[in-house]
């Protein structure tokens, strides 16, 4: 019986603190230093260009994200970044603490903890009141900005290789019941 409990406890998806914001102003008004907010927002924008779902046409993108919620990037369309998420940086110890102190301007420091690894967030047409990551995993309700508790699997989730979608991907609530978007 004890062995079965040990195996089950290894499968528990623990939670960690994360910060969620719509934009830089939202971040600074929450109490995070402006330089850190700007740096983390820019990191999320850079990740957005890499991670976001990509479509062959505006219509296909708008089917998943809504009218005027997509942007053209050359020959592809992608959703507009709706917000960004900062995951808690592991507790610094000894030499790690010095590293994070040196990186303080890049990492957001709030309420005694460092946050970083900024990721873009999206709002789908089917589930407009939720933030979702690039893998279409639920992150939070849009009304829960600032500090939230989130499953580690969502903050550390590797982003699937993105491809250009030639048909409706079904990003959002209805699509979350399926295995992935873009199919």
Backbone as JSON, one array per atom type, in Angstrom:
{
  "sequence": "XXXXXXXXXXXXXXXXXXXXXXXXXXXXXXXXXXXXXXXXXXXXXXXXXXXXXXXXXXXXXXXXXXXXXXXXXXXXXXXXXXXXXXXXXXXXXXXXXXXXXXXXXXXXXXXXXXXXXXXXXXXXXXXXXXXXXXXXXXXXXXXXXXXXXXXXXXXXXXXXXXXXXXXXXXXXXXXXXXXXXXX",
  "N": [[0.83, -1.2, 0.0], [1.93, 1.24, 0.83], [3.85, 1.57, -1.16], [2.23, 2.04, -3.4], [1.12, 4.51, -2.71], [3.43, 6.11, -2.74], [4.07, 6.01, -5.44], [1.87, 7.34, -6.51], [2.09, 9.87, -5.31], [4.29, 10.9, -6.6], [3.26, 11.72, -8.98], [1.84, 14.0, -8.59], [0.97, 17.22, -9.52], [2.55, 19.88, -8.55], [2.12, 23.25, -7.28], [3.18, 26.61, -8.0], [4.22, 30.02, -7.35], [3.28, 32.63, -9.56], [3.43, 35.5, -11.7], [1.06, 37.48, -13.37], [0.29, 39.57, -16.04], [-1.29, 42.13, -18.08], [0.12, 44.06, -19.51], [3.01, 46.31, -19.56], [2.36, 48.58, -17.98], [0.4, 47.53, -16.29], [2.0, 45.77, -14.86], [3.86, 47.49, -13.55], [2.11, 49.03, -12.0], [1.35, 47.17, -10.2], [3.47, 47.03, -8.53], [5.99, 46.18, -9.23], [9.34, 46.82, -10.18], [9.94, 49.2, -12.78], [11.95, 48.84, -14.8], [12.39, 46.08, -14.69], [9.84, 45.17, -15.39], [9.64, 46.1, -18.05], [11.79, 44.72, -19.23], [10.99, 42.03, -18.84], [8.56, 42.01, -20.27], [9.49, 42.49, -22.87], [10.98, 40.16, -23.22], [8.89, 38.3, -23.22], [7.58, 39.13, -25.57], [9.54, 38.46, -27.47], [9.55, 35.68, -27.14], [6.95, 35.24, -27.91], [6.99, 35.62, -30.71], [8.28, 33.29, -31.43], [6.85, 31.15, -30.19], [4.06, 31.4, -30.64], [0.88, 30.26, -31.99], [0.6, 29.7, -35.49], [-0.75, 30.8, -38.61], [-2.01, 30.39, -41.97], [-3.72, 32.31, -43.02], [-5.6, 35.35, -42.31], [-8.27, 34.87, -41.74], [-8.34, 32.18, -40.83], [-6.84, 32.42, -38.48], [-8.43, 34.31, -37.09], [-10.71, 32.79, -36.72], [-10.03, 31.24, -34.55], [-9.15, 33.11, -32.63], [-10.65, 35.46, -32.76], [-12.19, 38.45, -34.19], [-10.06, 40.98, -35.4], [-8.02, 40.22, -33.66], [-5.67, 39.22, -34.44], [-2.39, 39.34, -35.94], [-0.38, 40.28, -38.74], [2.52, 38.74, -39.86], [4.54, 38.96, -42.1], [4.36, 36.33, -44.22], [2.67, 34.89, -42.64], [0.06, 34.56, -40.13], [-0.61, 35.42, -36.77], [-1.86, 35.15, -33.37], [-2.59, 38.08, -31.39], [-0.53, 39.0, -28.69], [-1.86, 38.68, -25.52], [-1.15, 39.05, -22.92], [1.32, 38.52, -20.31], [3.29, 36.08, -18.54], [5.12, 35.52, -15.6], [7.23, 33.24, -14.18], [7.98, 31.88, -10.94], [11.28, 32.18, -9.87], [13.63, 29.72, -9.01], [14.41, 29.2, -5.57], [17.06, 31.1, -4.45], [20.31, 30.16, -3.45], [23.37, 30.49, -1.68], [25.92, 30.78, -4.02], [24.09, 31.04, -6.06], [22.36, 33.01, -5.15], [23.91, 35.32, -5.36], [24.08, 35.39, -8.13], [21.4, 35.92, -8.85], [21.08, 38.4, -7.64], [22.76, 39.97, -9.19], [21.37, 39.83, -11.54], [19.13, 41.22, -10.99], [17.88, 43.47, -12.2], [16.9, 42.4, -14.48], [15.24, 40.32, -13.7], [12.01, 40.17, -12.22], [11.36, 41.45, -9.07], [9.42, 40.75, -6.4], [7.62, 40.95, -3.46], [9.56, 39.59, -1.92], [10.51, 37.58, -3.58], [11.95, 36.32, -6.64], [11.03, 36.65, -10.05], [10.77, 35.37, -13.36], [11.59, 34.17, -16.65], [9.78, 34.85, -18.71], [6.72, 34.4, -20.4], [4.52, 34.42, -23.24], [0.97, 35.13, -23.25], [-2.36, 34.18, -24.28], [-5.69, 34.94, -25.51], [-8.43, 33.15, -26.34], [-11.0, 32.95, -28.87], [-13.08, 31.22, -28.22], [-12.87, 31.01, -25.46], [-12.73, 33.52, -24.05], [-12.36, 34.78, -21.6], [-10.23, 33.74, -20.3], [-6.73, 33.32, -19.73], [-4.41, 31.7, -21.8], [-1.63, 29.55, -22.5], [0.91, 29.19, -25.1], [0.61, 26.57, -25.82], [-2.02, 26.11, -25.56], [-2.88, 25.56, -22.99], [-4.76, 26.05, -20.05], [-4.15, 28.89, -18.08], [-4.96, 30.98, -16.34], [-7.8, 32.82, -15.09], [-8.72, 35.87, -16.69], [-9.3, 37.83, -14.89], [-7.7, 37.42, -12.72], [-5.2, 38.91, -12.27], [-1.74, 39.71, -11.45], [-0.27, 38.24, -8.57], [-0.52, 34.78, -8.65], [-1.32, 31.34, -7.97], [-0.06, 28.6, -9.68], [-0.06, 25.63, -11.66], [2.95, 23.79, -11.8], [3.49, 22.37, -14.1], [2.36, 23.88, -16.12], [3.83, 26.28, -16.16], [6.36, 25.34, -16.69], [6.08, 23.96, -18.99], [7.2, 22.57, -21.97], [7.26, 24.2, -25.09], [5.44, 23.18, -27.82], [6.64, 22.35, -31.07], [5.92, 24.78, -33.42], [3.81, 25.12, -36.21], [2.68, 26.19, -39.4], [-0.71, 26.62, -39.62], [-3.18, 25.28, -41.66], [-5.85, 24.96, -41.56], [-8.75, 25.48, -39.46], [-7.78, 25.7, -36.11], [-8.96, 25.5, -33.57], [-8.4, 26.73, -31.06], [-8.72, 27.2, -27.64], [-11.41, 26.85, -25.2], [-13.16, 24.75, -26.18], [-11.38, 23.45, -27.75], [-9.52, 22.58, -25.92], [-10.37, 20.21, -24.9], [-9.7, 18.47, -26.82], [-6.7, 16.88, -27.99], [-4.68, 18.65, -28.98], [-4.04, 21.85, -30.58], [-4.33, 23.05, -33.93], [-4.76, 20.97, -35.65]],
  "CA": [[0.0, 0.0, 0.0], [2.82, 2.4, 0.9], [4.46, 1.72, -2.48], [1.24, 2.64, -4.29], [1.02, 5.93, -2.36], [4.65, 6.77, -3.22], [3.98, 6.18, -6.88], [0.89, 8.36, -6.8], [2.56, 11.19, -4.9], [5.24, 11.37, -7.61], [2.51, 12.22, -10.13], [1.13, 15.22, -8.24], [1.46, 18.42, -10.17], [2.58, 20.9, -7.52], [1.88, 24.62, -7.74], [4.17, 27.63, -7.66], [3.76, 31.39, -7.58], [3.56, 33.25, -10.86], [2.86, 36.83, -11.86], [0.38, 37.6, -14.65], [-0.05, 40.95, -16.36], [-1.7, 42.43, -19.45], [1.14, 44.88, -20.17], [4.01, 46.88, -18.66], [1.68, 49.45, -17.0], [-0.24, 46.64, -15.32], [3.09, 45.22, -14.06], [4.4, 48.53, -12.67], [1.09, 49.45, -11.03], [1.28, 46.12, -9.2], [4.55, 47.26, -7.59], [7.26, 45.65, -9.73], [10.2, 47.86, -10.74], [9.63, 49.42, -14.19], [12.98, 48.23, -15.67], [12.14, 44.64, -14.72], [8.61, 44.96, -16.16], [9.96, 46.3, -19.47], [12.64, 43.61, -19.65], [10.2, 40.79, -18.9], [7.6, 42.15, -21.36], [10.23, 42.3, -24.11], [11.29, 38.74, -23.32], [7.65, 37.63, -23.63], [7.36, 39.44, -26.99], [10.48, 37.65, -28.25], [9.04, 34.3, -27.1], [5.7, 35.24, -28.68], [7.31, 35.41, -32.12], [8.71, 31.9, -31.61], [5.92, 30.16, -29.67], [2.64, 31.57, -30.93], [0.3, 29.5, -33.11], [0.77, 30.42, -36.76], [-1.79, 30.46, -39.58], [-1.79, 30.83, -43.35], [-4.57, 33.44, -43.37], [-6.23, 36.09, -41.21], [-9.54, 34.22, -41.42], [-8.07, 31.0, -40.0], [-6.42, 32.91, -37.16], [-9.58, 34.93, -36.43], [-11.64, 31.73, -36.31], [-9.61, 30.78, -33.23], [-8.86, 34.17, -31.66], [-11.62, 36.54, -32.85], [-11.98, 39.53, -35.14], [-9.03, 41.96, -35.02], [-7.17, 39.69, -32.59], [-4.51, 38.59, -35.08], [-1.46, 40.24, -36.6], [0.32, 39.71, -39.88], [3.99, 38.72, -39.76], [5.03, 38.49, -43.39], [3.46, 35.4, -44.9], [1.87, 34.16, -41.67], [-0.75, 35.3, -39.17], [-0.54, 34.89, -35.41], [-2.7, 35.93, -32.45], [-1.96, 39.17, -30.64], [-0.2, 38.61, -27.32], [-2.83, 39.31, -24.64], [-0.57, 39.25, -21.6], [2.54, 37.75, -20.1], [3.37, 35.38, -17.27], [6.46, 35.35, -15.04], [7.26, 32.13, -13.23], [8.88, 32.07, -9.81], [12.62, 31.65, -10.07], [13.97, 28.84, -7.9], [15.01, 29.87, -4.42], [18.5, 31.27, -4.6], [21.15, 29.81, -2.3], [24.8, 30.73, -1.84], [26.34, 31.46, -5.25], [22.89, 31.34, -6.84], [21.83, 34.28, -4.67], [24.7, 36.37, -6.01], [23.69, 35.43, -9.54], [20.11, 36.6, -8.99], [21.25, 39.8, -7.29], [23.33, 40.62, -10.36], [20.36, 39.84, -12.58], [17.93, 41.81, -10.42], [17.19, 44.38, -13.11], [16.22, 41.61, -15.5], [14.17, 39.56, -13.06], [11.07, 40.95, -11.42], [11.45, 41.14, -7.65], [8.17, 41.15, -5.78], [7.24, 40.3, -2.22], [10.64, 38.73, -1.44], [10.83, 36.49, -4.51], [12.29, 36.7, -7.99], [10.21, 36.05, -11.1], [11.36, 35.53, -14.68], [11.18, 33.19, -17.66], [8.54, 35.43, -19.19], [6.06, 33.69, -21.5], [3.33, 35.12, -23.74], [-0.35, 34.56, -22.98], [-3.34, 34.44, -25.34], [-7.12, 34.81, -25.18], [-9.06, 32.57, -27.52], [-12.38, 33.36, -29.17], [-13.98, 30.3, -27.52], [-12.7, 31.1, -24.0], [-12.14, 34.86, -24.03], [-12.11, 35.27, -20.24], [-9.11, 32.99, -19.74], [-5.41, 33.37, -20.35], [-3.89, 30.38, -22.18], [-0.27, 29.65, -23.02], [1.02, 28.87, -26.52], [0.18, 25.18, -26.0], [-3.45, 26.1, -25.3], [-3.16, 25.12, -21.62], [-5.35, 27.09, -19.21], [-3.22, 29.47, -17.13], [-5.68, 31.71, -15.31], [-8.85, 33.72, -15.53], [-8.14, 37.19, -16.95], [-9.54, 38.7, -13.73], [-6.71, 37.09, -11.7], [-3.88, 39.45, -12.58], [-0.87, 39.83, -10.3], [0.24, 36.98, -8.06], [-1.43, 33.64, -8.64], [-0.69, 30.02, -7.84], [-0.27, 27.92, -10.95], [0.58, 24.31, -11.72], [4.3, 23.83, -12.35], [3.5, 21.81, -15.46], [1.99, 24.93, -17.07], [4.91, 27.25, -16.28], [7.55, 24.68, -17.22], [5.69, 23.16, -20.14], [7.92, 22.9, -23.2], [6.37, 24.63, -26.16], [5.48, 22.28, -28.97], [7.1, 22.99, -32.31], [4.79, 25.42, -34.1], [3.78, 25.03, -37.65], [1.62, 27.0, -39.98], [-1.95, 25.88, -39.67], [-3.9, 25.56, -42.9], [-7.28, 24.92, -41.28], [-9.07, 25.97, -38.13], [-7.12, 24.94, -35.08], [-9.79, 25.27, -32.41], [-7.73, 27.19, -29.85], [-9.67, 27.66, -26.63], [-12.07, 25.9, -24.32], [-13.61, 23.56, -26.87], [-10.21, 22.76, -28.26], [-8.73, 22.0, -24.83], [-10.8, 18.83, -24.69], [-8.96, 17.67, -27.78], [-5.31, 16.76, -27.55], [-3.85, 19.8, -29.33], [-4.58, 22.73, -31.61], [-3.61, 23.04, -35.19], [-4.94, 19.75, -36.39]],
  "C": [[0.86, 1.25, 0.0], [3.47, 2.65, -0.46], [3.51, 2.39, -3.45], [1.11, 4.13, -4.0], [2.24, 6.69, -2.88], [4.59, 7.02, -4.71], [3.0, 7.28, -7.25], [1.39, 9.76, -6.45], [3.58, 11.75, -5.88], [4.55, 11.99, -8.8], [1.8, 13.52, -9.84], [1.79, 16.41, -8.9], [1.41, 19.56, -9.16], [2.38, 22.29, -8.13], [3.01, 25.52, -7.3], [3.58, 28.99, -7.94], [4.15, 31.84, -8.98], [2.94, 34.64, -10.85], [2.25, 36.89, -13.25], [-0.04, 39.04, -14.87], [-0.5, 41.08, -17.8], [-0.59, 43.14, -20.21], [2.09, 45.45, -19.12], [3.35, 47.76, -17.59], [1.01, 48.63, -15.9], [0.81, 46.1, -14.34], [3.62, 46.27, -13.07], [3.37, 48.97, -11.63], [0.91, 48.39, -9.94], [2.41, 46.25, -8.18], [5.89, 46.68, -8.0], [8.03, 46.79, -10.37], [10.01, 47.96, -12.26], [10.65, 48.75, -15.13], [12.76, 46.72, -15.78], [10.88, 44.34, -15.53], [8.88, 45.08, -17.66], [10.77, 45.13, -19.99], [11.84, 42.32, -19.8], [9.16, 40.84, -20.02], [8.3, 41.92, -22.71], [10.64, 40.84, -24.31], [10.06, 37.95, -23.76], [7.35, 37.89, -25.1], [8.28, 38.61, -27.88], [10.03, 36.19, -28.28], [7.75, 34.17, -27.89], [5.98, 34.98, -30.16], [7.69, 33.97, -32.41], [7.57, 30.92, -31.3], [4.5, 30.24, -30.19], [2.16, 30.63, -32.03], [0.38, 30.35, -34.37], [-0.22, 29.89, -37.79], [-1.43, 31.0, -40.95], [-2.61, 32.05, -43.73], [-5.15, 34.1, -42.13], [-7.51, 35.38, -40.78], [-9.33, 33.0, -40.52], [-7.67, 31.4, -38.58], [-7.61, 33.49, -36.39], [-10.64, 33.91, -36.04], [-11.3, 31.23, -34.91], [-9.51, 31.89, -32.19], [-9.8, 35.36, -31.73], [-11.2, 37.63, -33.81], [-11.0, 40.55, -34.57], [-8.15, 41.5, -33.86], [-5.93, 38.99, -33.14], [-3.66, 39.64, -35.78], [-0.73, 39.51, -37.71], [1.82, 39.83, -39.66], [4.53, 38.13, -41.06], [4.01, 37.58, -44.05], [2.58, 34.62, -43.93], [1.06, 35.12, -40.8], [-0.61, 34.62, -37.82], [-1.4, 35.73, -34.49], [-1.9, 37.05, -31.79], [-1.69, 38.66, -29.22], [-1.11, 39.38, -26.37], [-2.28, 39.62, -23.26], [0.72, 38.48, -21.5], [2.59, 37.21, -18.67], [4.83, 35.24, -16.85], [6.4, 34.23, -14.01], [8.23, 32.46, -12.1], [10.21, 31.43, -10.14], [12.97, 30.84, -8.83], [14.65, 29.62, -6.78], [16.52, 29.91, -4.56], [19.22, 30.89, -3.32], [22.6, 30.06, -2.68], [25.15, 31.45, -3.14], [25.15, 31.8, -6.15], [22.29, 32.68, -6.44], [22.59, 35.44, -5.3], [24.31, 36.51, -7.47], [22.39, 36.21, -9.7], [20.19, 38.07, -8.59], [21.81, 40.58, -8.48], [22.29, 40.76, -11.47], [19.09, 40.57, -12.14], [17.17, 42.71, -11.41], [16.47, 43.61, -14.21], [15.07, 40.81, -14.9], [13.27, 40.49, -12.27], [11.2, 40.5, -9.97], [10.17, 41.65, -7.02], [7.92, 40.29, -4.55], [8.27, 39.24, -1.78], [11.03, 37.6, -2.37], [11.16, 37.06, -5.89], [11.41, 35.94, -8.99], [10.86, 36.32, -12.45], [10.8, 34.51, -15.64], [9.85, 33.6, -18.28], [8.0, 34.71, -20.42], [4.83, 34.47, -21.95], [2.05, 34.37, -23.37], [-1.33, 35.0, -24.07], [-4.75, 34.29, -24.8], [-7.82, 34.3, -26.43], [-10.49, 33.07, -27.67], [-13.36, 32.51, -28.38], [-13.94, 30.44, -26.01], [-12.04, 32.44, -23.69], [-11.78, 35.34, -22.62], [-11.03, 34.47, -19.52], [-7.83, 33.33, -20.48], [-4.97, 31.94, -20.61], [-2.46, 30.57, -22.67], [-0.25, 29.21, -24.49], [0.63, 27.43, -26.83], [-1.31, 25.02, -25.75], [-3.8, 25.52, -23.93], [-3.7, 26.31, -20.83], [-4.31, 27.57, -18.2], [-3.99, 30.12, -15.98], [-6.87, 32.41, -15.93], [-8.22, 35.09, -15.75], [-8.37, 38.14, -15.78], [-8.53, 38.45, -12.62], [-5.34, 37.64, -12.05], [-3.08, 39.63, -11.3], [-0.41, 38.45, -9.87], [-0.85, 35.91, -8.08], [-0.63, 32.38, -8.35], [-1.06, 29.26, -9.1], [0.46, 26.59, -10.94], [1.95, 24.44, -12.39], [4.34, 23.32, -13.78], [3.16, 22.88, -16.49], [3.13, 25.93, -17.25], [6.16, 26.64, -16.9], [7.28, 23.87, -18.47], [6.52, 23.53, -21.37], [6.92, 23.24, -24.3], [6.56, 23.69, -27.34], [5.97, 23.04, -30.19], [5.9, 23.52, -33.07], [4.94, 25.26, -35.6], [2.67, 25.92, -38.16], [0.4, 26.13, -40.15], [-2.73, 26.27, -40.92], [-5.41, 25.43, -42.74], [-7.49, 25.29, -39.82], [-8.48, 25.06, -37.07], [-7.94, 24.67, -33.85], [-9.1, 25.63, -31.1], [-8.8, 27.62, -28.86], [-10.31, 26.52, -25.88], [-12.47, 24.62, -25.04], [-12.43, 22.75, -27.4], [-9.42, 22.08, -27.16], [-9.15, 20.57, -24.54], [-10.16, 17.89, -25.7], [-7.5, 17.68, -27.38], [-4.46, 17.96, -27.88], [-4.56, 20.64, -30.37], [-3.82, 22.48, -32.88], [-3.86, 21.81, -36.04], [-5.99, 19.81, -37.38]]
}
